């Protein structure tokens, strides 16, 4: 049964044609003395590169590896250069092969085999770069699935063919159309540009957050402004590189505007509310707030849409930014401001109550968290109860009385110990029960 190639699909015919070309080239190389000499030269170049690499790499590694405790600019440069050592072997083989190629071409006027060997060594260098040098997960993904395949196609001599195929494959999209090569370039270039944007944003955020002279709200606003500016510039750079006319996005911008006016109005309101909160500094990360519905927690994260509160039991509450503008919110901390608390207690009616305020104030003032400013501890008489005389001591602390800081509990312990040390009785409820008509009971 004969195989009719003409009746097969076009891609099968092309694949068979490429295979036939490869077979013809292989036969030429296997039967050509010039090809055998080039194979020998490739082997010699690789062995020489391996020998030189084995002798030189340990020396370079010692020179380029500073002590772990060294953090200066020179040590940083040495570590950076030392990171390229995995490329030494394939690059040496590439250089030695390039030198041998000039010799072979001068003798045989042919160097196809050795040129192929050069491309293979370059592919090995790219593969070593992607495998051993790239540490960032996103960059490693691009290196593994873009740069390494491109280097492989270049080594096989198929890169120009694949590029032309991608360029001629048009993808229609409504009134627009683009080729696959443009799409691949857009994905790769866009990914790299926005990775640079993310890295720049991380650096700027770290620098801004390290400015202790700025208020927390100002730091948050500066971080958000820098983030918007960086990614806005990244978007414009990408549009310019890909030669996309921004005027063509006018329709999309109009659609987004309509969406903001209807379905996205809540998102827009929350975004604007978040900007207002950052500008006014009403609430920021670290503040302990209580919402109008009674829920409370510490602000641990702010976004363009909402704030995240963490309660004492570890739960997170997502509160839209608009709620901080349109409802009543109590801010207890405002990033470390002083707060006043009071601890109520009672003493027996047998006590000389004139001695109690000074005794309690002195005891409470010993607590390391209790402040003298804006006011020292103040013990006040609050009333005469059923079982004893009611007092309350007011005290100021720098923070809030939450799970980690048990200010009120500690103060009550101090009051108890101080009163017990002076023999002052803390009353408990007592009741006198009078039974009437007991004389009418028989047998009494």
CSV table of C-alpha atoms in Angstrom, one decimal:
chain,number,residue,atom,x,y,z
A,1,UNK,CA,0.0,0.0,0.0
A,2,UNK,CA,1.6,3.2,-1.2
A,3,UNK,CA,1.3,6.4,0.9
A,4,UNK,CA,-0.3,9.2,-1.1
A,5,UNK,CA,1.2,12.4,0.4
A,6,UNK,CA,-0.9,14.7,-1.9
A,7,UNK,CA,-4.1,13.5,-0.3
A,8,UNK,CA,-3.0,14.4,3.3
A,9,UNK,CA,-3.6,17.7,5.0
A,10,UNK,CA,-1.3,20.6,4.4
A,11,UNK,CA,0.3,20.5,7.8
A,12,UNK,CA,1.2,16.8,7.3
A,13,UNK,CA,2.7,17.6,3.9
A,14,UNK,CA,4.8,20.4,5.5
A,15,UNK,CA,5.9,18.1,8.4
A,16,UNK,CA,7.0,15.5,5.9
A,17,UNK,CA,8.8,18.1,3.9
A,18,UNK,CA,10.7,19.4,6.9
A,19,UNK,CA,11.6,15.8,7.9
A,20,UNK,CA,12.9,15.1,4.4
A,21,UNK,CA,15.1,18.3,4.5
A,22,UNK,CA,16.5,17.2,7.9
A,23,UNK,CA,17.3,13.8,6.6
A,24,UNK,CA,19.1,15.2,3.6
A,25,UNK,CA,21.1,17.5,5.8
A,26,UNK,CA,22.0,14.6,8.1
A,27,UNK,CA,23.1,12.5,5.2
A,28,UNK,CA,25.3,15.3,3.9
A,29,UNK,CA,26.9,15.8,7.3
A,30,UNK,CA,27.5,12.1,7.9
A,31,UNK,CA,29.2,11.6,4.5
A,32,UNK,CA,31.2,14.8,4.4
A,33,UNK,CA,34.8,15.0,5.6
A,34,UNK,CA,34.3,18.7,6.4
A,35,UNK,CA,31.3,17.9,8.6
A,36,UNK,CA,33.3,15.2,10.5
A,37,UNK,CA,36.1,17.7,11.1
A,38,UNK,CA,33.6,20.2,12.4
A,39,UNK,CA,32.1,17.5,14.7
A,40,UNK,CA,35.6,16.9,16.0
A,41,UNK,CA,36.2,20.6,16.5
A,42,UNK,CA,32.9,20.9,18.4
A,43,UNK,CA,33.9,18.1,20.7
A,44,UNK,CA,37.4,19.6,21.2
A,45,UNK,CA,35.9,23.0,22.0
A,46,UNK,CA,33.5,21.5,24.6
A,47,UNK,CA,36.3,19.5,26.2
A,48,UNK,CA,38.6,22.5,26.3
A,49,UNK,CA,35.7,24.6,27.8
A,50,UNK,CA,35.0,21.9,30.4
A,51,UNK,CA,38.7,21.8,31.4
A,52,UNK,CA,39.1,25.6,31.6
A,53,UNK,CA,35.8,25.9,33.6
A,54,UNK,CA,36.9,23.2,36.1
A,55,UNK,CA,40.2,25.1,36.7
A,56,UNK,CA,38.8,28.7,36.7
A,57,UNK,CA,35.3,28.4,38.4
A,58,UNK,CA,36.6,27.5,41.9
A,59,UNK,CA,38.9,30.5,41.8
A,60,UNK,CA,36.2,32.8,40.6
A,61,UNK,CA,33.8,31.4,43.2
A,62,UNK,CA,36.2,32.2,46.0
A,63,UNK,CA,36.8,35.7,44.7
A,64,UNK,CA,33.2,36.5,44.1
A,65,UNK,CA,31.7,35.1,47.3
A,66,UNK,CA,32.0,37.5,50.2
A,67,UNK,CA,31.4,36.7,53.8
A,68,UNK,CA,27.8,36.3,54.9
A,69,UNK,CA,28.0,39.4,57.2
A,70,UNK,CA,29.2,41.7,54.4
A,71,UNK,CA,26.4,43.9,53.1
A,72,UNK,CA,28.3,46.8,51.4
A,73,UNK,CA,28.0,47.8,47.8
A,74,UNK,CA,31.2,45.9,46.8
A,75,UNK,CA,29.9,42.7,48.4
A,76,UNK,CA,26.6,43.2,46.5
A,77,UNK,CA,28.4,43.6,43.2
A,78,UNK,CA,30.5,40.5,43.9
A,79,UNK,CA,27.4,38.4,44.7
A,80,UNK,CA,25.7,39.7,41.5
A,81,UNK,CA,28.7,38.8,39.3
A,82,UNK,CA,29.0,35.5,41.0
A,83,UNK,CA,25.5,34.6,40.0
A,84,UNK,CA,26.6,34.3,36.4
A,85,UNK,CA,29.0,31.5,37.1
A,86,UNK,CA,26.6,28.8,35.8
A,87,UNK,CA,26.9,30.3,32.4
A,88,UNK,CA,30.7,30.0,32.3
A,89,UNK,CA,30.8,26.5,30.7
A,90,UNK,CA,28.4,27.0,27.8
A,91,UNK,CA,29.8,30.5,27.1
A,92,UNK,CA,33.3,29.2,27.0
A,93,UNK,CA,32.3,26.4,24.6
A,94,UNK,CA,30.5,29.0,22.5
A,95,UNK,CA,33.6,31.2,22.4
A,96,UNK,CA,36.0,28.4,21.6
A,97,UNK,CA,33.6,27.1,18.9
A,98,UNK,CA,33.5,30.6,17.3
A,99,UNK,CA,37.3,30.7,17.2
A,100,UNK,CA,37.3,27.2,15.6
A,101,UNK,CA,34.6,28.2,13.1
A,102,UNK,CA,36.9,30.8,11.5
A,103,UNK,CA,39.6,28.2,11.0
A,104,UNK,CA,37.2,25.6,9.5
A,105,UNK,CA,35.7,28.2,7.1
A,106,UNK,CA,39.1,29.2,5.9
A,107,UNK,CA,40.0,25.6,5.2
A,108,UNK,CA,36.7,24.0,3.9
A,109,UNK,CA,34.7,27.1,3.0
A,110,UNK,CA,31.9,25.5,5.0
A,111,UNK,CA,30.8,25.8,8.6
A,112,UNK,CA,27.2,24.6,8.8
A,113,UNK,CA,27.9,22.0,11.5
A,114,UNK,CA,29.9,24.2,13.7
A,115,UNK,CA,27.4,27.0,13.3
A,116,UNK,CA,24.7,24.6,14.5
A,117,UNK,CA,27.0,23.7,17.5
A,118,UNK,CA,27.3,27.3,18.4
A,119,UNK,CA,23.6,27.7,18.5
A,120,UNK,CA,23.3,24.6,20.7
A,121,UNK,CA,25.8,26.0,23.2
A,122,UNK,CA,23.9,29.3,23.2
A,123,UNK,CA,20.7,27.3,23.9
A,124,UNK,CA,22.5,25.6,26.8
A,125,UNK,CA,23.5,29.0,28.2
A,126,UNK,CA,19.9,30.2,28.0
A,127,UNK,CA,18.7,27.1,29.7
A,128,UNK,CA,21.2,27.4,32.5
A,129,UNK,CA,20.2,31.1,32.9
A,130,UNK,CA,16.5,30.1,33.3
A,131,UNK,CA,17.2,27.1,35.6
A,132,UNK,CA,20.0,28.4,37.9
A,133,UNK,CA,20.0,32.2,37.9
A,134,UNK,CA,16.4,33.4,37.7
A,135,UNK,CA,14.9,33.4,41.2
A,136,UNK,CA,11.7,35.5,40.8
A,137,UNK,CA,8.7,33.1,40.1
A,138,UNK,CA,7.2,35.3,37.4
A,139,UNK,CA,10.5,35.8,35.6
A,140,UNK,CA,11.3,32.1,35.9
A,141,UNK,CA,8.0,31.4,34.3
A,142,UNK,CA,8.7,33.6,31.3
A,143,UNK,CA,12.3,32.3,31.0
A,144,UNK,CA,11.1,28.6,31.0
A,145,UNK,CA,8.2,29.0,28.6
A,146,UNK,CA,9.5,31.8,26.3
A,147,UNK,CA,13.2,32.3,26.3
A,148,UNK,CA,14.1,28.6,26.4
A,149,UNK,CA,11.7,27.6,23.6
A,150,UNK,CA,12.9,30.6,21.5
A,151,UNK,CA,16.5,29.5,22.0
A,152,UNK,CA,15.6,26.0,21.1
A,153,UNK,CA,14.0,27.1,17.9
A,154,UNK,CA,17.0,29.2,17.1
A,155,UNK,CA,19.3,26.3,17.7
A,156,UNK,CA,17.3,24.2,15.2
A,157,UNK,CA,17.1,27.0,12.7
A,158,UNK,CA,13.3,27.1,12.9
A,159,UNK,CA,12.9,30.5,14.6
A,160,UNK,CA,12.4,32.6,11.4
A,161,UNK,CA,9.9,30.0,10.1
A,162,UNK,CA,7.9,30.1,13.3
A,163,UNK,CA,8.0,33.9,13.4
A,164,UNK,CA,6.7,34.1,9.9
A,165,UNK,CA,4.0,31.6,10.6
A,166,UNK,CA,2.8,33.6,13.7
A,167,UNK,CA,2.9,36.9,11.7
A,168,UNK,CA,0.7,35.5,8.9
A,169,UNK,CA,-1.9,34.0,11.3
A,170,UNK,CA,-4.5,36.7,11.8
A,171,UNK,CA,-7.0,36.6,14.6
A,172,UNK,CA,-10.2,38.7,14.0
A,173,UNK,CA,-11.8,40.4,17.0
A,174,UNK,CA,-14.9,42.3,16.0
A,175,UNK,CA,-13.8,45.3,14.0
A,176,UNK,CA,-10.2,44.7,15.1
A,177,UNK,CA,-7.7,42.1,14.1
A,178,UNK,CA,-4.2,41.1,15.2
A,179,UNK,CA,-1.6,38.5,14.3
A,180,UNK,CA,-0.4,35.9,16.8
A,181,UNK,CA,3.1,37.3,16.8
A,182,UNK,CA,1.7,40.6,18.1
A,183,UNK,CA,-0.2,38.8,20.8
A,184,UNK,CA,2.8,36.9,22.0
A,185,UNK,CA,4.9,40.1,22.0
A,186,UNK,CA,2.1,41.9,23.9
A,187,UNK,CA,1.9,39.2,26.6
A,188,UNK,CA,5.7,39.0,27.1
A,189,UNK,CA,6.4,42.8,27.0
A,190,UNK,CA,3.3,43.6,29.1
A,191,UNK,CA,4.3,41.0,31.7
A,192,UNK,CA,7.8,42.3,31.9
A,193,UNK,CA,6.7,46.0,32.1
A,194,UNK,CA,4.2,45.3,34.8
A,195,UNK,CA,6.7,43.1,36.7
A,196,UNK,CA,9.0,46.1,36.7
A,197,UNK,CA,6.0,48.2,37.9
A,198,UNK,CA,5.4,45.8,40.7
A,199,UNK,CA,9.0,45.8,41.7
A,200,UNK,CA,9.2,49.6,41.6
A,201,UNK,CA,6.0,49.8,43.6
A,202,UNK,CA,7.4,47.5,46.3
A,203,UNK,CA,10.6,49.6,46.5
A,204,UNK,CA,8.7,52.9,46.7
A,205,UNK,CA,6.3,51.5,49.3
A,206,UNK,CA,9.2,50.3,51.5
A,207,UNK,CA,10.9,53.7,51.2
A,208,UNK,CA,7.7,55.6,52.1
A,209,UNK,CA,6.7,53.4,55.0
A,210,UNK,CA,10.2,54.0,56.5
A,211,UNK,CA,9.5,57.7,56.8
A,212,UNK,CA,8.6,57.9,60.5
A,213,UNK,CA,8.1,61.7,60.4
A,214,UNK,CA,5.0,61.2,58.2
A,215,UNK,CA,1.6,60.3,59.7
A,216,UNK,CA,0.4,56.8,59.0
A,217,UNK,CA,-2.5,58.2,56.9
A,218,UNK,CA,-0.1,60.3,54.9
A,219,UNK,CA,2.1,57.3,54.3
A,220,UNK,CA,-0.9,55.3,53.1
A,221,UNK,CA,-1.9,58.1,50.8
A,222,UNK,CA,1.6,58.4,49.4
A,223,UNK,CA,1.9,54.7,48.8
A,224,UNK,CA,-1.5,54.6,46.9
A,225,UNK,CA,-0.5,57.7,44.9
A,226,UNK,CA,2.8,56.1,44.0
A,227,UNK,CA,1.1,52.8,43.0
A,228,UNK,CA,-1.4,54.6,40.7
A,229,UNK,CA,1.4,56.7,39.1
A,230,UNK,CA,3.7,53.7,38.6
A,231,UNK,CA,1.2,51.4,37.0
A,232,UNK,CA,-0.3,54.3,35.0
A,233,UNK,CA,3.1,55.0,33.5
A,234,UNK,CA,3.6,51.3,32.9
A,235,UNK,CA,0.3,51.2,31.0
A,236,UNK,CA,1.2,54.2,28.8
A,237,UNK,CA,4.7,52.7,28.1
A,238,UNK,CA,3.1,49.4,27.0
A,239,UNK,CA,0.6,51.2,24.8
A,240,UNK,CA,3.5,53.2,23.2
A,241,UNK,CA,5.7,50.1,22.6
A,242,UNK,CA,2.9,48.1,21.1
A,243,UNK,CA,1.9,51.1,19.0
A,244,UNK,CA,-1.7,51.1,20.2
A,245,UNK,CA,-3.5,54.3,19.6
A,246,UNK,CA,-5.1,55.5,22.8
A,247,UNK,CA,-7.8,57.2,20.9
A,248,UNK,CA,-9.1,53.7,20.0
A,249,UNK,CA,-9.8,53.1,23.7
A,250,UNK,CA,-12.3,56.0,23.8
A,251,UNK,CA,-15.2,53.6,23.2
A,252,UNK,CA,-13.9,51.4,26.0
A,253,UNK,CA,-13.5,54.4,28.3
A,254,UNK,CA,-17.1,55.4,27.5
A,255,UNK,CA,-18.4,52.0,28.4
A,256,UNK,CA,-16.5,52.0,31.6
A,257,UNK,CA,-18.0,55.4,32.4
A,258,UNK,CA,-21.5,54.1,31.8
A,259,UNK,CA,-20.7,51.1,34.0
A,260,UNK,CA,-19.5,53.4,36.8
A,261,UNK,CA,-22.7,55.3,36.5
A,262,UNK,CA,-24.9,52.2,37.0
A,263,UNK,CA,-23.5,48.9,38.0
A,264,UNK,CA,-20.2,50.1,39.4
A,265,UNK,CA,-21.4,53.1,41.3
A,266,UNK,CA,-20.8,51.4,44.6
A,267,UNK,CA,-17.2,50.5,43.7
A,268,UNK,CA,-16.6,54.1,42.6
A,269,UNK,CA,-18.2,55.4,45.9
A,270,UNK,CA,-16.0,53.1,47.9
A,271,UNK,CA,-12.9,54.1,46.0
A,272,UNK,CA,-13.6,57.9,46.4
A,273,UNK,CA,-14.4,57.3,50.1
A,274,UNK,CA,-11.0,55.5,50.5
A,275,UNK,CA,-9.2,58.5,49.0
A,276,UNK,CA,-11.1,60.8,51.4
A,277,UNK,CA,-10.2,58.6,54.4
A,278,UNK,CA,-6.5,58.7,53.4
A,279,UNK,CA,-6.5,62.5,52.9
A,280,UNK,CA,-8.3,63.2,56.2
A,281,UNK,CA,-6.5,60.5,58.2
A,282,UNK,CA,-9.7,59.6,60.0
A,283,UNK,CA,-8.8,55.9,60.2
A,284,UNK,CA,-5.7,54.0,59.2
A,285,UNK,CA,-3.9,50.7,59.7
A,286,UNK,CA,-3.4,50.0,63.4
A,287,UNK,CA,-6.4,52.0,64.7
A,288,UNK,CA,-9.0,50.3,66.9
A,289,UNK,CA,-12.5,51.3,65.8
A,290,UNK,CA,-16.0,50.5,66.7
A,291,UNK,CA,-18.7,50.6,64.0
A,292,UNK,CA,-22.2,52.0,64.3
A,293,UNK,CA,-23.6,48.5,64.5
A,294,UNK,CA,-21.4,47.6,67.5
A,295,UNK,CA,-18.8,45.6,65.7
A,296,UNK,CA,-15.2,46.5,66.6
A,297,UNK,CA,-11.7,45.6,65.7
A,298,UNK,CA,-8.2,46.7,64.7
A,299,UNK,CA,-7.7,48.0,61.1
A,300,UNK,CA,-5.1,45.6,59.6
A,301,UNK,CA,-5.4,46.4,55.9
A,302,UNK,CA,-6.8,49.1,53.6
A,303,UNK,CA,-7.6,48.7,50.0
A,304,UNK,CA,-9.3,50.9,47.3
A,305,UNK,CA,-12.6,49.2,48.1
A,306,UNK,CA,-12.7,48.4,51.8
A,307,UNK,CA,-11.0,48.2,55.2
A,308,UNK,CA,-10.2,45.0,57.0
A,309,UNK,CA,-10.8,44.8,60.7
A,310,UNK,CA,-9.4,42.0,62.9
A,311,UNK,CA,-11.4,41.2,66.0
A,312,UNK,CA,-10.1,39.9,69.3
A,313,UNK,CA,-11.1,36.3,68.3
A,314,UNK,CA,-9.0,36.5,65.1
A,315,UNK,CA,-11.9,37.1,62.7
A,316,UNK,CA,-11.6,39.6,59.8
A,317,UNK,CA,-14.5,42.0,59.1
A,318,UNK,CA,-14.6,43.6,55.6
A,319,UNK,CA,-16.1,47.1,55.9
A,320,UNK,CA,-16.7,49.1,52.7
A,321,UNK,CA,-14.9,52.5,52.8
A,322,UNK,CA,-18.2,54.2,52.2
A,323,UNK,CA,-19.4,53.1,55.7
A,324,UNK,CA,-16.6,55.0,57.3
A,325,UNK,CA,-17.9,58.2,55.6
A,326,UNK,CA,-21.7,57.8,55.9
A,327,UNK,CA,-22.0,56.1,59.3
A,328,UNK,CA,-20.7,56.9,62.8
A,329,UNK,CA,-17.4,55.3,63.6
A,330,UNK,CA,-15.7,55.5,67.0
A,331,UNK,CA,-11.9,55.5,66.7
A,332,UNK,CA,-10.3,54.5,70.1
A,333,UNK,CA,-6.7,54.6,69.2
A,334,UNK,CA,-5.8,56.9,66.3
A,335,UNK,CA,-2.3,55.3,66.1
A,336,UNK,CA,-1.2,55.2,69.7
A,337,UNK,CA,-3.1,58.2,71.2
A,338,UNK,CA,-4.0,58.3,74.9
A,339,UNK,CA,-7.3,56.8,76.1
A,340,UNK,CA,-9.1,57.2,79.5
A,341,UNK,CA,-10.6,54.2,81.3
A,342,UNK,CA,-12.1,53.8,84.7
A,343,UNK,CA,-12.3,51.0,87.2
A,344,UNK,CA,-15.2,50.9,89.7
A,345,UNK,CA,-15.0,49.5,93.2
A,346,UNK,CA,-16.7,49.7,96.6
A,347,UNK,CA,-15.6,49.9,100.2
A,348,UNK,CA,-17.4,49.1,103.4
A,349,UNK,CA,-19.4,51.8,105.3
A,350,UNK,CA,-17.0,51.2,108.2
A,351,UNK,CA,-14.1,52.7,106.2
A,352,UNK,CA,-12.7,56.2,106.6
A,353,UNK,CA,-13.5,57.1,103.0
A,354,UNK,CA,-11.2,60.2,103.2
A,355,UNK,CA,-8.2,57.9,103.0
A,356,UNK,CA,-9.3,55.9,100.0
A,357,UNK,CA,-8.6,58.3,97.1
A,358,UNK,CA,-4.9,58.9,97.9
A,359,UNK,CA,-4.3,55.2,98.7
A,360,UNK,CA,-5.9,54.0,95.4
A,361,UNK,CA,-4.3,56.7,93.3
A,362,UNK,CA,-0.8,55.8,94.5
A,363,UNK,CA,-1.4,52.1,93.9
A,364,UNK,CA,-2.7,52.6,90.3
A,365,UNK,CA,0.1,55.0,89.5
A,366,UNK,CA,2.6,52.1,90.0
A,367,UNK,CA,1.3,50.4,86.9
A,368,UNK,CA,3.9,50.8,84.1
A,369,UNK,CA,1.2,51.5,81.4
A,370,UNK,CA,-0.7,54.2,83.4
A,371,UNK,CA,0.3,57.7,82.3
A,372,UNK,CA,0.8,61.0,84.2
A,373,UNK,CA,-0.2,63.0,81.1
A,374,UNK,CA,-2.7,64.3,80.3
A,375,UNK,CA,-3.9,63.5,83.8
A,376,UNK,CA,-2.6,61.2,86.6
A,377,UNK,CA,-4.9,58.6,88.2
A,378,UNK,CA,-8.0,60.2,89.8
A,379,UNK,CA,-10.1,58.4,92.3
A,380,UNK,CA,-13.6,59.8,92.7
A,381,UNK,CA,-16.5,59.1,95.0
A,382,UNK,CA,-19.5,58.1,92.9
A,383,UNK,CA,-22.3,57.3,95.4
A,384,UNK,CA,-23.6,55.4,98.4
A,385,UNK,CA,-24.7,52.0,97.4
A,386,UNK,CA,-26.8,49.4,99.2
A,387,UNK,CA,-23.8,47.4,100.4
A,388,UNK,CA,-21.0,49.9,100.4
A,389,UNK,CA,-19.6,53.2,99.3
A,390,UNK,CA,-19.0,53.3,95.5
A,391,UNK,CA,-15.8,54.7,94.0
A,392,UNK,CA,-14.2,54.7,90.6
A,393,UNK,CA,-10.6,55.5,89.6
A,394,UNK,CA,-10.0,57.1,86.2
A,395,UNK,CA,-6.6,56.5,84.5
A,396,UNK,CA,-5.0,57.2,81.1
A,397,UNK,CA,-3.1,54.7,79.0
A,398,UNK,CA,-1.3,54.9,75.7
A,399,UNK,CA,-3.4,52.4,73.8
A,400,UNK,CA,-6.6,50.5,74.2
A,401,UNK,CA,-7.8,48.0,76.7
A,402,UNK,CA,-7.9,44.9,74.5
A,403,UNK,CA,-6.8,41.3,74.6
A,404,UNK,CA,-3.1,41.9,74.8
A,405,UNK,CA,-3.4,45.0,77.1
A,406,UNK,CA,-5.5,44.1,80.2
A,407,UNK,CA,-5.3,47.6,81.8
A,408,UNK,CA,-8.6,47.5,83.7
A,409,UNK,CA,-7.9,44.1,85.0
A,410,UNK,CA,-4.4,45.0,86.2
A,411,UNK,CA,-5.7,48.2,87.9
A,412,UNK,CA,-8.4,46.2,89.7
A,413,UNK,CA,-5.8,43.8,91.0
A,414,UNK,CA,-3.7,46.8,92.3
A,415,UNK,CA,-6.8,48.3,94.0
A,416,UNK,CA,-7.6,44.9,95.7
A,417,UNK,CA,-4.1,44.5,97.0
A,418,UNK,CA,-3.8,48.0,98.2
A,419,UNK,CA,-7.2,47.9,100.1
A,420,UNK,CA,-6.4,44.5,101.6
A,421,UNK,CA,-3.0,45.7,102.8
A,422,UNK,CA,-4.6,48.6,104.7
A,423,UNK,CA,-7.3,46.3,106.1
A,424,UNK,CA,-10.1,48.0,104.2
A,425,UNK,CA,-13.1,45.7,103.7
A,426,UNK,CA,-14.6,45.4,100.2
A,427,UNK,CA,-18.3,44.7,100.8
A,428,UNK,CA,-20.5,42.1,99.3
A,429,UNK,CA,-24.3,42.2,99.1
A,430,UNK,CA,-26.0,41.4,102.4
A,431,UNK,CA,-29.7,40.9,103.0
A,432,UNK,CA,-31.7,40.8,106.2
A,433,UNK,CA,-34.7,38.5,106.0
A,434,UNK,CA,-37.5,39.1,108.4
A,435,UNK,CA,-40.0,36.4,108.9
A,436,UNK,CA,-43.4,37.6,110.1
A,437,UNK,CA,-46.0,35.6,111.8
A,438,UNK,CA,-43.6,33.1,113.3
A,439,UNK,CA,-45.5,33.3,116.7
A,440,UNK,CA,-48.6,31.9,115.0
A,441,UNK,CA,-46.9,28.6,114.0
A,442,UNK,CA,-48.0,25.7,116.3
A,443,UNK,CA,-45.4,24.4,118.6
A,444,UNK,CA,-43.4,27.6,118.7
